PDB file of N, CA and C in Angstrom:
ATOM      1  N   MET A   1      43.158 -10.796  26.307  1.00  0.00           N
ATOM      2  CA  MET A   1      42.375 -11.957  25.914  1.00  0.00           C
ATOM      3  C   MET A   1      41.169 -11.494  25.095  1.00  0.00           C
ATOM      4  N   ILE A   2      40.912 -12.130  23.993  1.00  0.00           N
ATOM      5  CA  ILE A   2      39.784 -11.811  23.121  1.00  0.00           C
ATOM      6  C   ILE A   2      38.608 -12.688  23.528  1.00  0.00           C
ATOM      7  N   PRO A   3      37.423 -12.069  23.774  1.00  0.00           N
ATOM      8  CA  PRO A   3      36.260 -12.879  24.157  1.00  0.00           C
ATOM      9  C   PRO A   3      35.820 -13.784  23.008  1.00  0.00           C
ATOM     10  N   SER A   4      35.250 -14.913  23.363  1.00  0.00           N
ATOM     11  CA  SER A   4      34.761 -15.858  22.355  1.00  0.00           C
ATOM     12  C   SER A   4      33.512 -15.311  21.687  1.00  0.00           C
ATOM     13  N   ILE A   5      33.195 -15.826  20.516  1.00  0.00           N
ATOM     14  CA  ILE A   5      31.991 -15.406  19.790  1.00  0.00           C
ATOM     15  C   ILE A   5      30.734 -15.748  20.589  1.00  0.00           C
ATOM     16  N   GLY A   6      30.749 -16.867  21.274  1.00  0.00           N
ATOM     17  CA  GLY A   6      29.596 -17.254  22.101  1.00  0.00           C
ATOM     18  C   GLY A   6      29.351 -16.269  23.220  1.00  0.00           C
ATOM     19  N   PHE A   7      30.429 -15.817  23.872  1.00  0.00           N
ATOM     20  CA  PHE A   7      30.323 -14.838  24.950  1.00  0.00           C
ATOM     21  C   PHE A   7      29.782 -13.517  24.408  1.00  0.00           C
ATOM     22  N   THR A   8      30.302 -13.085  23.263  1.00  0.00           N
ATOM     23  CA  THR A   8      29.869 -11.835  22.651  1.00  0.00           C
ATOM     24  C   THR A   8      28.389 -11.888  22.276  1.00  0.00           C
ATOM     25  N   LEU A   9      27.949 -12.986  21.690  1.00  0.00           N
ATOM     26  CA  LEU A   9      26.529 -13.133  21.328  1.00  0.00           C
ATOM     27  C   LEU A   9      25.641 -13.163  22.561  1.00  0.00           C
ATOM     28  N   THR A  10      26.128 -13.760  23.635  1.00  0.00           N
ATOM     29  CA  THR A  10      25.354 -13.796  24.874  1.00  0.00           C
ATOM     30  C   THR A  10      25.103 -12.384  25.380  1.00  0.00           C
ATOM     31  N   LEU A  11      26.069 -11.506  25.230  1.00  0.00           N
ATOM     32  CA  LEU A  11      25.906 -10.123  25.667  1.00  0.00           C
ATOM     33  C   LEU A  11      25.043  -9.304  24.718  1.00  0.00           C
ATOM     34  N   ILE A  12      25.175  -9.542  23.427  1.00  0.00           N
ATOM     35  CA  ILE A  12      24.468  -8.737  22.424  1.00  0.00           C
ATOM     36  C   ILE A  12      23.019  -9.174  22.247  1.00  0.00           C
ATOM     37  N   THR A  13      22.721 -10.452  22.317  1.00  0.00           N
ATOM     38  CA  THR A  13      21.374 -10.963  22.045  1.00  0.00           C
ATOM     39  C   THR A  13      20.284 -10.269  22.859  1.00  0.00           C
ATOM     40  N   PRO A  14      20.429 -10.107  24.180  1.00  0.00           N
ATOM     41  CA  PRO A  14      19.355  -9.416  24.915  1.00  0.00           C
ATOM     42  C   PRO A  14      19.133  -7.992  24.430  1.00  0.00           C
ATOM     43  N   LEU A  15      20.190  -7.292  24.040  1.00  0.00           N
ATOM     44  CA  LEU A  15      20.035  -5.929  23.539  1.00  0.00           C
ATOM     45  C   LEU A  15      19.277  -5.899  22.226  1.00  0.00           C
ATOM     46  N   VAL A  16      19.535  -6.841  21.363  1.00  0.00           N
ATOM     47  CA  VAL A  16      18.831  -6.920  20.087  1.00  0.00           C
ATOM     48  C   VAL A  16      17.361  -7.236  20.312  1.00  0.00           C
ATOM     49  N   LEU A  17      17.071  -8.135  21.222  1.00  0.00           N
ATOM     50  CA  LEU A  17      15.682  -8.538  21.440  1.00  0.00           C
ATOM     51  C   LEU A  17      14.843  -7.447  22.072  1.00  0.00           C
ATOM     52  N   ILE A  18      15.458  -6.544  22.829  1.00  0.00           N
ATOM     53  CA  ILE A  18      14.661  -5.497  23.454  1.00  0.00           C
ATOM     54  C   ILE A  18      14.714  -4.180  22.698  1.00  0.00           C
ATOM     55  N   ALA A  19      15.482  -4.110  21.627  1.00  0.00           N
ATOM     56  CA  ALA A  19      15.557  -2.881  20.849  1.00  0.00           C
ATOM     57  C   ALA A  19      14.180  -2.558  20.275  1.00  0.00           C
ATOM     58  N   PRO A  20      13.735  -1.306  20.390  1.00  0.00           N
ATOM     59  CA  PRO A  20      12.399  -0.943  19.906  1.00  0.00           C
ATOM     60  C   PRO A  20      12.210  -1.257  18.427  1.00  0.00           C
ATOM     61  N   GLY A  21      11.084  -1.846  18.109  1.00  0.00           N
ATOM     62  CA  GLY A  21      10.719  -2.102  16.725  1.00  0.00           C
ATOM     63  C   GLY A  21      11.309  -3.362  16.141  1.00  0.00           C
ATOM     64  N   ILE A  22      12.241  -4.005  16.826  1.00  0.00           N
ATOM     65  CA  ILE A  22      12.828  -5.220  16.267  1.00  0.00           C
ATOM     66  C   ILE A  22      11.992  -6.429  16.635  1.00  0.00           C
ATOM     67  N   VAL A  23      11.730  -6.598  17.897  1.00  0.00           N
ATOM     68  CA  VAL A  23      10.910  -7.712  18.358  1.00  0.00           C
ATOM     69  C   VAL A  23       9.928  -7.172  19.371  1.00  0.00           C
ATOM     70  N   ARG A  24       8.666  -7.408  19.160  1.00  0.00           N
ATOM     71  CA  ARG A  24       7.651  -6.982  20.116  1.00  0.00           C
ATOM     72  C   ARG A  24       7.309  -8.141  21.027  1.00  0.00           C
ATOM     73  N   PRO A  25       6.978  -7.861  22.278  1.00  0.00           N
ATOM     74  CA  PRO A  25       6.625  -8.952  23.175  1.00  0.00           C
ATOM     75  C   PRO A  25       5.373  -9.667  22.693  1.00  0.00           C
ATOM     76  N   ALA A  26       5.334 -10.979  22.862  1.00  0.00           N
ATOM     77  CA  ALA A  26       4.199 -11.779  22.407  1.00  0.00           C
ATOM     78  C   ALA A  26       2.932 -11.419  23.179  1.00  0.00           C
ATOM     79  N   LEU A  27       3.074 -11.155  24.456  1.00  0.00           N
ATOM     80  CA  LEU A  27       1.923 -10.810  25.276  1.00  0.00           C
ATOM     81  C   LEU A  27       2.108  -9.402  25.813  1.00  0.00           C
ATOM     82  N   ALA A  28       1.574  -8.416  25.104  1.00  0.00           N
ATOM     83  CA  ALA A  28       1.677  -7.031  25.539  1.00  0.00           C
ATOM     84  C   ALA A  28       0.723  -6.804  26.706  1.00  0.00           C
ATOM     85  N   GLU A  29       1.108  -5.911  27.578  1.00  0.00           N
ATOM     86  CA  GLU A  29       0.258  -5.583  28.717  1.00  0.00           C
ATOM     87  C   GLU A  29      -0.979  -4.836  28.238  1.00  0.00           C
ATOM     88  N   PRO A  30      -2.134  -5.102  28.838  1.00  0.00           N
ATOM     89  CA  PRO A  30      -3.340  -4.351  28.463  1.00  0.00           C
ATOM     90  C   PRO A  30      -3.145  -2.860  28.744  1.00  0.00           C
ATOM     91  N   VAL A  31      -3.796  -2.035  27.926  1.00  0.00           N
ATOM     92  CA  VAL A  31      -3.702  -0.591  28.052  1.00  0.00           C
ATOM     93  C   VAL A  31      -5.108  -0.042  28.202  1.00  0.00           C
ATOM     94  N   ALA A  32      -5.282   0.934  29.087  1.00  0.00           N
ATOM     95  CA  ALA A  32      -6.572   1.604  29.238  1.00  0.00           C
ATOM     96  C   ALA A  32      -6.326   3.078  29.530  1.00  0.00           C
ATOM     97  N   VAL A  33      -6.951   3.950  28.754  1.00  0.00           N
ATOM     98  CA  VAL A  33      -6.827   5.388  28.956  1.00  0.00           C
ATOM     99  C   VAL A  33      -8.189   6.050  28.770  1.00  0.00           C
ATOM    100  N   ASP A  34      -8.357   7.182  29.445  1.00  0.00           N
ATOM    101  CA  ASP A  34      -9.571   7.972  29.285  1.00  0.00           C
ATOM    102  C   ASP A  34      -9.364   8.956  28.142  1.00  0.00           C
ATOM    103  N   VAL A  35     -10.317   8.981  27.211  1.00  0.00           N
ATOM    104  CA  VAL A  35     -10.271   9.881  26.064  1.00  0.00           C
ATOM    105  C   VAL A  35     -11.676  10.457  25.876  1.00  0.00           C
ATOM    106  N   GLU A  36     -11.913  11.120  24.776  1.00  0.00           N
ATOM    107  CA  GLU A  36     -13.244  11.599  24.425  1.00  0.00           C
ATOM    108  C   GLU A  36     -13.680  10.928  23.138  1.00  0.00           C
ATOM    109  N   CYS A  37     -14.967  10.593  23.053  1.00  0.00           N
ATOM    110  CA  CYS A  37     -15.499   9.928  21.865  1.00  0.00           C
ATOM    111  C   CYS A  37     -16.805  10.578  21.446  1.00  0.00           C
ATOM    112  N   ARG A  38     -17.164  10.308  20.219  1.00  0.00           N
ATOM    113  CA  ARG A  38     -18.484  10.733  19.747  1.00  0.00           C
ATOM    114  C   ARG A  38     -18.923   9.823  18.624  1.00  0.00           C
ATOM    115  N   TRP A  39     -20.221   9.766  18.457  1.00  0.00           N
ATOM    116  CA  TRP A  39     -20.854   9.003  17.400  1.00  0.00           C
ATOM    117  C   TRP A  39     -21.349   9.997  16.382  1.00  0.00           C
ATOM    118  N   SER A  40     -20.981   9.827  15.139  1.00  0.00           N
ATOM    119  CA  SER A  40     -21.354  10.721  14.058  1.00  0.00           C
ATOM    120  C   SER A  40     -20.933  12.138  14.430  1.00  0.00           C
ATOM    121  N   HIS A  41     -21.837  13.078  14.406  1.00  0.00           N
ATOM    122  CA  HIS A  41     -21.484  14.458  14.737  1.00  0.00           C
ATOM    123  C   HIS A  41     -22.121  14.893  16.045  1.00  0.00           C
ATOM    124  N   GLU A  42     -22.372  13.937  16.933  1.00  0.00           N
ATOM    125  CA  GLU A  42     -22.921  14.269  18.247  1.00  0.00           C
ATOM    126  C   GLU A  42     -21.848  14.937  19.104  1.00  0.00           C
ATOM    127  N   ALA A  43     -22.226  15.359  20.295  1.00  0.00           N
ATOM    128  CA  ALA A  43     -21.285  16.024  21.201  1.00  0.00           C
ATOM    129  C   ALA A  43     -20.230  15.047  21.715  1.00  0.00           C
ATOM    130  N   TRP A  44     -19.038  15.566  21.985  1.00  0.00           N
ATOM    131  CA  TRP A  44     -17.973  14.752  22.564  1.00  0.00           C
ATOM    132  C   TRP A  44     -18.349  14.378  23.987  1.00  0.00           C
ATOM    133  N   GLU A  45     -18.004  13.174  24.379  1.00  0.00           N
ATOM    134  CA  GLU A  45     -18.261  12.744  25.756  1.00  0.00           C
ATOM    135  C   GLU A  45     -17.111  11.849  26.232  1.00  0.00           C
ATOM    136  N   PRO A  46     -16.931  11.756  27.537  1.00  0.00           N
ATOM    137  CA  PRO A  46     -15.854  10.916  28.063  1.00  0.00           C
ATOM    138  C   PRO A  46     -16.056   9.460  27.659  1.00  0.00           C
ATOM    139  N   CYS A  47     -14.963   8.792  27.346  1.00  0.00           N
ATOM    140  CA  CYS A  47     -15.028   7.369  27.042  1.00  0.00           C
ATOM    141  C   CYS A  47     -13.726   6.712  27.456  1.00  0.00           C
ATOM    142  N   ARG A  48     -13.713   5.416  27.397  1.00  0.00           N
ATOM    143  CA  ARG A  48     -12.556   4.638  27.828  1.00  0.00           C
ATOM    144  C   ARG A  48     -12.009   3.854  26.643  1.00  0.00           C
ATOM    145  N   PHE A  49     -10.731   4.040  26.348  1.00  0.00           N
ATOM    146  CA  PHE A  49     -10.035   3.267  25.329  1.00  0.00           C
ATOM    147  C   PHE A  49      -9.342   2.119  26.057  1.00  0.00           C
ATOM    148  N   GLU A  50      -9.629   0.892  25.643  1.00  0.00           N
ATOM    149  CA  GLU A  50      -9.010  -0.289  26.246  1.00  0.00           C
ATOM    150  C   GLU A  50      -8.470  -1.169  25.132  1.00  0.00           C
ATOM    151  N   ALA A  51      -7.246  -1.666  25.307  1.00  0.00           N
ATOM    152  CA  ALA A  51      -6.634  -2.523  24.297  1.00  0.00           C
ATOM    153  C   ALA A  51      -5.983  -3.725  24.953  1.00  0.00           C
ATOM    154  N   ASP A  52      -6.249  -4.910  24.385  1.00  0.00           N
ATOM    155  CA  ASP A  52      -5.568  -6.126  24.825  1.00  0.00           C
ATOM    156  C   ASP A  52      -4.215  -6.204  24.151  1.00  0.00           C
ATOM    157  N   ALA A  53      -4.220  -6.060  22.857  1.00  0.00           N
ATOM    158  CA  ALA A  53      -2.986  -6.053  22.071  1.00  0.00           C
ATOM    159  C   ALA A  53      -2.989  -4.744  21.293  1.00  0.00           C
ATOM    160  N   VAL A  54      -2.215  -3.775  21.775  1.00  0.00           N
ATOM    161  CA  VAL A  54      -2.252  -2.438  21.189  1.00  0.00           C
ATOM    162  C   VAL A  54      -1.992  -2.506  19.691  1.00  0.00           C
ATOM    163  N   GLY A  55      -2.884  -1.883  18.935  1.00  0.00           N
ATOM    164  CA  GLY A  55      -2.755  -1.862  17.486  1.00  0.00           C
ATOM    165  C   GLY A  55      -3.480  -2.982  16.766  1.00  0.00           C
ATOM    166  N   SER A  56      -3.922  -4.026  17.490  1.00  0.00           N
ATOM    167  CA  SER A  56      -4.626  -5.109  16.802  1.00  0.00           C
ATOM    168  C   SER A  56      -6.047  -5.320  17.329  1.00  0.00           C
ATOM    169  N   ARG A  57      -6.275  -5.145  18.616  1.00  0.00           N
ATOM    170  CA  ARG A  57      -7.632  -5.274  19.176  1.00  0.00           C
ATOM    171  C   ARG A  57      -7.816  -4.206  20.252  1.00  0.00           C
ATOM    172  N   TRP A  58      -8.891  -3.423  20.120  1.00  0.00           N
ATOM    173  CA  TRP A  58      -9.172  -2.412  21.112  1.00  0.00           C
ATOM    174  C   TRP A  58     -10.656  -2.145  21.184  1.00  0.00           C
ATOM    175  N   ASN A  59     -11.069  -1.463  22.249  1.00  0.00           N
ATOM    176  CA  ASN A  59     -12.477  -1.136  22.497  1.00  0.00           C
ATOM    177  C   ASN A  59     -12.594   0.328  22.872  1.00  0.00           C
ATOM    178  N   LEU A  60     -13.738   0.899  22.561  1.00  0.00           N
ATOM    179  CA  LEU A  60     -14.132   2.199  23.073  1.00  0.00           C
ATOM    180  C   LEU A  60     -15.421   1.978  23.843  1.00  0.00           C
ATOM    181  N   ALA A  61     -15.435   2.384  25.098  1.00  0.00           N
ATOM    182  CA  ALA A  61     -16.623   2.206  25.925  1.00  0.00           C
ATOM    183  C   ALA A  61     -17.202   3.581  26.253  1.00  0.00           C
ATOM    184  N   PHE A  62     -18.391   3.847  25.718  1.00  0.00           N
ATOM    185  CA  PHE A  62     -19.073   5.109  26.017  1.00  0.00           C
ATOM    186  C   PHE A  62     -20.534   5.014  25.619  1.00  0.00           C
ATOM    187  N   ASN A  63     -21.343   5.874  26.283  1.00  0.00           N
ATOM    188  CA  ASN A  63     -22.762   5.978  25.948  1.00  0.00           C
ATOM    189  C   ASN A  63     -23.449   4.614  25.976  1.00  0.00           C
ATOM    190  N   ASP A  64     -23.167   3.822  26.998  1.00  0.00           N
ATOM    191  CA  ASP A  64     -23.749   2.479  27.173  1.00  0.00           C
ATOM    192  C   ASP A  64     -23.415   1.516  26.033  1.00  0.00           C
ATOM    193  N   HIS A  65     -22.371   1.783  25.298  1.00  0.00           N
ATOM    194  CA  HIS A  65     -21.943   0.908  24.214  1.00  0.00           C
ATOM    195  C   HIS A  65     -20.491   0.499  24.420  1.00  0.00           C
ATOM    196  N   ARG A  66     -20.176  -0.647  23.919  1.00  0.00           N
ATOM    197  CA  ARG A  66     -18.781  -1.084  23.841  1.00  0.00           C
ATOM    198  C   ARG A  66     -18.531  -1.362  22.363  1.00  0.00           C
ATOM    199  N   ILE A  67     -17.725  -0.525  21.760  1.00  0.00           N
ATOM    200  CA  ILE A  67     -17.435  -0.668  20.344  1.00  0.00           C
ATOM    201  C   ILE A  67     -16.090  -1.378  20.225  1.00  0.00           C
ATOM    202  N   GLN A  68     -16.105  -2.517  19.564  1.00  0.00           N
ATOM    203  CA  GLN A  68     -14.908  -3.343  19.427  1.00  0.00           C
ATOM    204  C   GLN A  68     -14.275  -3.131  18.055  1.00  0.00           C
ATOM    205  N   PHE A  69     -12.945  -3.150  18.035  1.00  0.00           N
ATOM    206  CA  PHE A  69     -12.189  -2.996  16.798  1.00  0.00           C
ATOM    207  C   PHE A  69     -11.158  -4.098  16.693  1.00  0.00           C
ATOM    208  N   GLU A  70     -10.896  -4.511  15.466  1.00  0.00           N
ATOM    209  CA  GLU A  70      -9.817  -5.457  15.181  1.00  0.00           C
ATOM    210  C   GLU A  70      -9.073  -4.979  13.956  1.00  0.00           C
ATOM    211  N   HIS A  71      -7.751  -5.137  13.987  1.00  0.00           N
ATOM    212  CA  HIS A  71      -6.885  -4.780  12.870  1.00  0.00           C
ATOM    213  C   HIS A  71      -5.969  -5.968  12.641  1.00  0.00           C
ATOM    214  N   ASP A  72      -5.914  -6.460  11.418  1.00  0.00           N
ATOM    215  CA  ASP A  72      -5.142  -7.684  11.160  1.00  0.00           C
ATOM    216  C   ASP A  72      -3.703  -7.434  10.718  1.00  0.00           C
ATOM    217  N   GLY A  73      -3.270  -6.191  10.696  1.00  0.00           N
ATOM    218  CA  GLY A  73      -1.904  -5.882  10.312  1.00  0.00           C
ATOM    219  C   GLY A  73      -1.714  -5.642   8.826  1.00  0.00           C
ATOM    220  N   THR A  74      -2.717  -5.906   8.019  1.00  0.00           N
ATOM    221  CA  THR A  74      -2.597  -5.703   6.574  1.00  0.00           C
ATOM    222  C   THR A  74      -3.291  -4.417   6.130  1.00  0.00           C
ATOM    223  N   GLY A  75      -3.856  -3.673   7.068  1.00  0.00           N
ATOM    224  CA  GLY A  75      -4.588  -2.467   6.715  1.00  0.00           C
ATOM    225  C   GLY A  75      -6.087  -2.652   6.810  1.00  0.00           C
ATOM    226  N   LEU A  76      -6.545  -3.885   6.988  1.00  0.00           N
ATOM    227  CA  LEU A  76      -7.982  -4.147   7.107  1.00  0.00           C
ATOM    228  C   LEU A  76      -8.411  -4.020   8.568  1.00  0.00           C
ATOM    229  N   MET A  77      -9.449  -3.231   8.796  1.00  0.00           N
ATOM    230  CA  MET A  77      -9.999  -3.061  10.134  1.00  0.00           C
ATOM    231  C   MET A  77     -11.474  -3.375  10.097  1.00  0.00           C
ATOM    232  N   ARG A  78     -11.942  -3.867  11.231  1.00  0.00           N
ATOM    233  CA  ARG A  78     -13.379  -4.084  11.345  1.00  0.00           C
ATOM    234  C   ARG A  78     -13.831  -3.645  12.717  1.00  0.00           C
ATOM    235  N   MET A  79     -15.137  -3.334  12.797  1.00  0.00           N
ATOM    236  CA  MET A  79     -15.726  -2.756  13.992  1.00  0.00           C
ATOM    237  C   MET A  79     -17.082  -3.403  14.229  1.00  0.00           C
ATOM    238  N   ARG A  80     -17.438  -3.548  15.491  1.00  0.00           N
ATOM    239  CA  ARG A  80     -18.802  -3.954  15.816  1.00  0.00           C
ATOM    240  C   ARG A  80     -19.232  -3.259  17.096  1.00  0.00           C
ATOM    241  N   ILE A  81     -20.524  -3.009  17.176  1.00  0.00           N
ATOM    242  CA  ILE A  81     -21.095  -2.335  18.331  1.00  0.00           C
ATOM    243  C   ILE A  81     -21.707  -3.387  19.231  1.00  0.00           C
ATOM    244  N   ASN A  82     -21.198  -3.432  20.445  1.00  0.00           N
ATOM    245  CA  ASN A  82     -21.592  -4.460  21.401  1.00  0.00           C
ATOM    246  C   ASN A  82     -21.269  -5.846  20.824  1.00  0.00           C
ATOM    247  N   GLU A  83     -21.539  -6.869  21.550  1.00  0.00           N
ATOM    248  CA  GLU A  83     -21.142  -8.205  21.097  1.00  0.00           C
ATOM    249  C   GLU A  83     -22.192  -8.902  20.241  1.00  0.00           C
ATOM    250  N   ARG A  84     -23.372  -8.332  20.141  1.00  0.00           N
ATOM    251  CA  ARG A  84     -24.438  -8.987  19.382  1.00  0.00           C
ATOM    252  C   ARG A  84     -24.506  -8.561  17.922  1.00  0.00           C
ATOM    253  N   SER A  85     -23.833  -7.493  17.579  1.00  0.00           N
ATOM    254  CA  SER A  85     -23.906  -7.039  16.185  1.00  0.00           C
ATOM    255  C   SER A  85     -22.848  -7.741  15.336  1.00  0.00           C
ATOM    256  N   SER A  86     -22.982  -7.593  14.041  1.00  0.00           N
ATOM    257  CA  SER A  86     -22.018  -8.212  13.132  1.00  0.00           C
ATOM    258  C   SER A  86     -20.823  -7.267  12.927  1.00  0.00           C
ATOM    259  N   TRP A  87     -19.721  -7.829  12.483  1.00  0.00           N
ATOM    260  CA  TRP A  87     -18.524  -7.045  12.192  1.00  0.00           C
ATOM    261  C   TRP A  87     -18.701  -6.311  10.864  1.00  0.00           C
ATOM    262  N   ASN A  88     -18.275  -5.054  10.813  1.00  0.00           N
ATOM    263  CA  ASN A  88     -18.305  -4.248   9.598  1.00  0.00           C
ATOM    264  C   ASN A  88     -16.910  -3.713   9.317  1.00  0.00           C
ATOM    265  N   SER A  89     -16.512  -3.714   8.056  1.00  0.00           N
ATOM    266  CA  SER A  89     -15.222  -3.146   7.681  1.00  0.00           C
ATOM    267  C   SER A  89     -15.267  -1.638   7.835  1.00  0.00           C
ATOM    268  N   VAL A  90     -14.185  -1.075   8.362  1.00  0.00           N
ATOM    269  CA  VAL A  90     -14.087   0.380   8.520  1.00  0.00           C
ATOM    270  C   VAL A  90     -12.711   0.831   8.073  1.00  0.00           C
ATOM    271  N   GLN A  91     -12.623   2.085   7.749  1.00  0.00           N
ATOM    272  CA  GLN A  91     -11.363   2.707   7.356  1.00  0.00           C
ATOM    273  C   GLN A  91     -11.054   3.786   8.379  1.00  0.00           C
ATOM    274  N   ALA A  92      -9.845   3.810   8.877  1.00  0.00           N
ATOM    275  CA  ALA A  92      -9.450   4.855   9.814  1.00  0.00           C
ATOM    276  C   ALA A  92      -9.136   6.134   9.050  1.00  0.00           C
ATOM    277  N   SER A  93      -9.490   7.273   9.647  1.00  0.00           N
ATOM    278  CA  SER A  93      -9.191   8.569   9.041  1.00  0.00           C
ATOM    279  C   SER A  93      -9.069   9.611  10.147  1.00  0.00           C
ATOM    280  N   TRP A  94      -8.414  10.693   9.821  1.00  0.00           N
ATOM    281  CA  TRP A  94      -8.279  11.800  10.761  1.00  0.00           C
ATOM    282  C   TRP A  94      -9.303  12.867  10.414  1.00  0.00           C
ATOM    283  N   SER A  95      -9.985  13.381  11.414  1.00  0.00           N
ATOM    284  CA  SER A  95     -10.950  14.463  11.188  1.00  0.00           C
ATOM    285  C   SER A  95     -10.201  15.785  11.131  1.00  0.00           C
ATOM    286  N   GLU A  96     -10.893  16.824  10.698  1.00  0.00           N
ATOM    287  CA  GLU A  96     -10.291  18.155  10.619  1.00  0.00           C
ATOM    288  C   GLU A  96      -9.849  18.651  11.988  1.00  0.00           C
ATOM    289  N   GLU A  97     -10.506  18.198  13.037  1.00  0.00           N
ATOM    290  CA  GLU A  97     -10.165  18.656  14.391  1.00  0.00           C
ATOM    291  C   GLU A  97      -9.146  17.756  15.092  1.00  0.00           C
ATOM    292  N   GLY A  98      -8.553  16.830  14.370  1.00  0.00           N
ATOM    293  CA  GLY A  98      -7.485  16.012  14.927  1.00  0.00           C
ATOM    294  C   GLY A  98      -7.929  14.757  15.650  1.00  0.00           C
ATOM    295  N   ALA A  99      -9.152  14.330  15.435  1.00  0.00           N
ATOM    296  CA  ALA A  99      -9.654  13.102  16.052  1.00  0.00           C
ATOM    297  C   ALA A  99      -9.440  11.927  15.099  1.00  0.00           C
ATOM    298  N   LEU A 100      -9.233  10.768  15.660  1.00  0.00           N
ATOM    299  CA  LEU A 100      -9.110   9.551  14.864  1.00  0.00           C
ATOM    300  C   LEU A 100     -10.493   8.932  14.747  1.00  0.00           C
ATOM    301  N   CYS A 101     -10.923   8.658  13.518  1.00  0.00           N
ATOM    302  CA  CYS A 101     -12.276   8.152  13.285  1.00  0.00           C
ATOM    303  C   CYS A 101     -12.233   6.814  12.560  1.00  0.00           C
ATOM    304  N   TRP A 102     -13.217   5.998  12.873  1.00  0.00           N
ATOM    305  CA  TRP A 102     -13.444   4.722  12.197  1.00  0.00           C
ATOM    306  C   TRP A 102     -14.916   4.735  11.810  1.00  0.00           C
ATOM    307  N   GLY A 103     -15.191   5.019  10.557  1.00  0.00           N
ATOM    308  CA  GLY A 103     -16.588   5.164  10.147  1.00  0.00           C
ATOM    309  C   GLY A 103     -17.214   6.334  10.879  1.00  0.00           C
ATOM    310  N   GLU A 104     -18.299   6.081  11.588  1.00  0.00           N
ATOM    311  CA  GLU A 104     -19.034   7.128  12.299  1.00  0.00           C
ATOM    312  C   GLU A 104     -18.522   7.375  13.717  1.00  0.00           C
ATOM    313  N   VAL A 105     -17.583   6.588  14.188  1.00  0.00           N
ATOM    314  CA  VAL A 105     -17.076   6.695  15.555  1.00  0.00           C
ATOM    315  C   VAL A 105     -15.740   7.416  15.552  1.00  0.00           C
ATOM    316  N   CYS A 106     -15.598   8.423  16.427  1.00  0.00           N
ATOM    317  CA  CYS A 106     -14.352   9.172  16.523  1.00  0.00           C
ATOM    318  C   CYS A 106     -13.878   9.215  17.970  1.00  0.00           C
ATOM    319  N   ALA A 107     -12.563   9.289  18.143  1.00  0.00           N
ATOM    320  CA  ALA A 107     -11.968   9.414  19.472  1.00  0.00           C
ATOM    321  C   ALA A 107     -10.833  10.435  19.398  1.00  0.00           C
ATOM    322  N   ARG A 108     -10.669  11.187  20.468  1.00  0.00           N
ATOM    323  CA  ARG A 108      -9.558  12.127  20.540  1.00  0.00           C
ATOM    324  C   ARG A 108      -8.962  12.074  21.938  1.00  0.00           C
ATOM    325  N   GLY A 109      -7.679  12.329  21.984  1.00  0.00           N
ATOM    326  CA  GLY A 109      -6.940  12.254  23.235  1.00  0.00           C
ATOM    327  C   GLY A 109      -5.665  11.464  23.017  1.00  0.00           C
ATOM    328  N   ASP A 110      -5.088  10.990  24.079  1.00  0.00           N
ATOM    329  CA  ASP A 110      -3.827  10.253  24.020  1.00  0.00           C
ATOM    330  C   ASP A 110      -4.093   8.787  23.711  1.00  0.00           C
ATOM    331  N   LEU A 111      -4.284   8.492  22.426  1.00  0.00           N
ATOM    332  CA  LEU A 111      -4.595   7.115  21.989  1.00  0.00           C
ATOM    333  C   LEU A 111      -3.308   6.330  21.749  1.00  0.00           C
ATOM    334  N   PRO A 112      -3.049   5.292  22.526  1.00  0.00           N
ATOM    335  CA  PRO A 112      -1.835   4.475  22.336  1.00  0.00           C
ATOM    336  C   PRO A 112      -2.056   3.414  21.266  1.00  0.00           C
ATOM    337  N   MET A 113      -1.919   3.795  20.008  1.00  0.00           N
ATOM    338  CA  MET A 113      -2.251   2.898  18.918  1.00  0.00           C
ATOM    339  C   MET A 113      -1.090   2.052  18.390  1.00  0.00           C
ATOM    340  N   ASP A 114       0.117   2.220  18.909  1.00  0.00           N
ATOM    341  CA  ASP A 114       1.212   1.363  18.447  1.00  0.00           C
ATOM    342  C   ASP A 114       2.159   1.068  19.574  1.00  0.00           C
TER     343      ASP A 114
END
């Protein structure tokens, strides 16, 4: 007996929807990891990377500051220090020592950015 097309699609559809990179869940679980951060060329210090939607909104918490980041998916990123400051455009770059930097703020460690 040959299965119907409806039966076949019922079996295949869940596999397609969970295949990596094809469809991402609408509500990703929050992520939090301990990394090291620094401001400008100051000494590295422990900080906390927290993300609501990995790759689009994240925070670095260190040195009595909470630095917020947003990425809109088009390559544009913005950053603000604490909630009272204004948003500033930043460009991500890699430092010579392998840290990910956004303007004057750098982080190194296991950053779950995607």
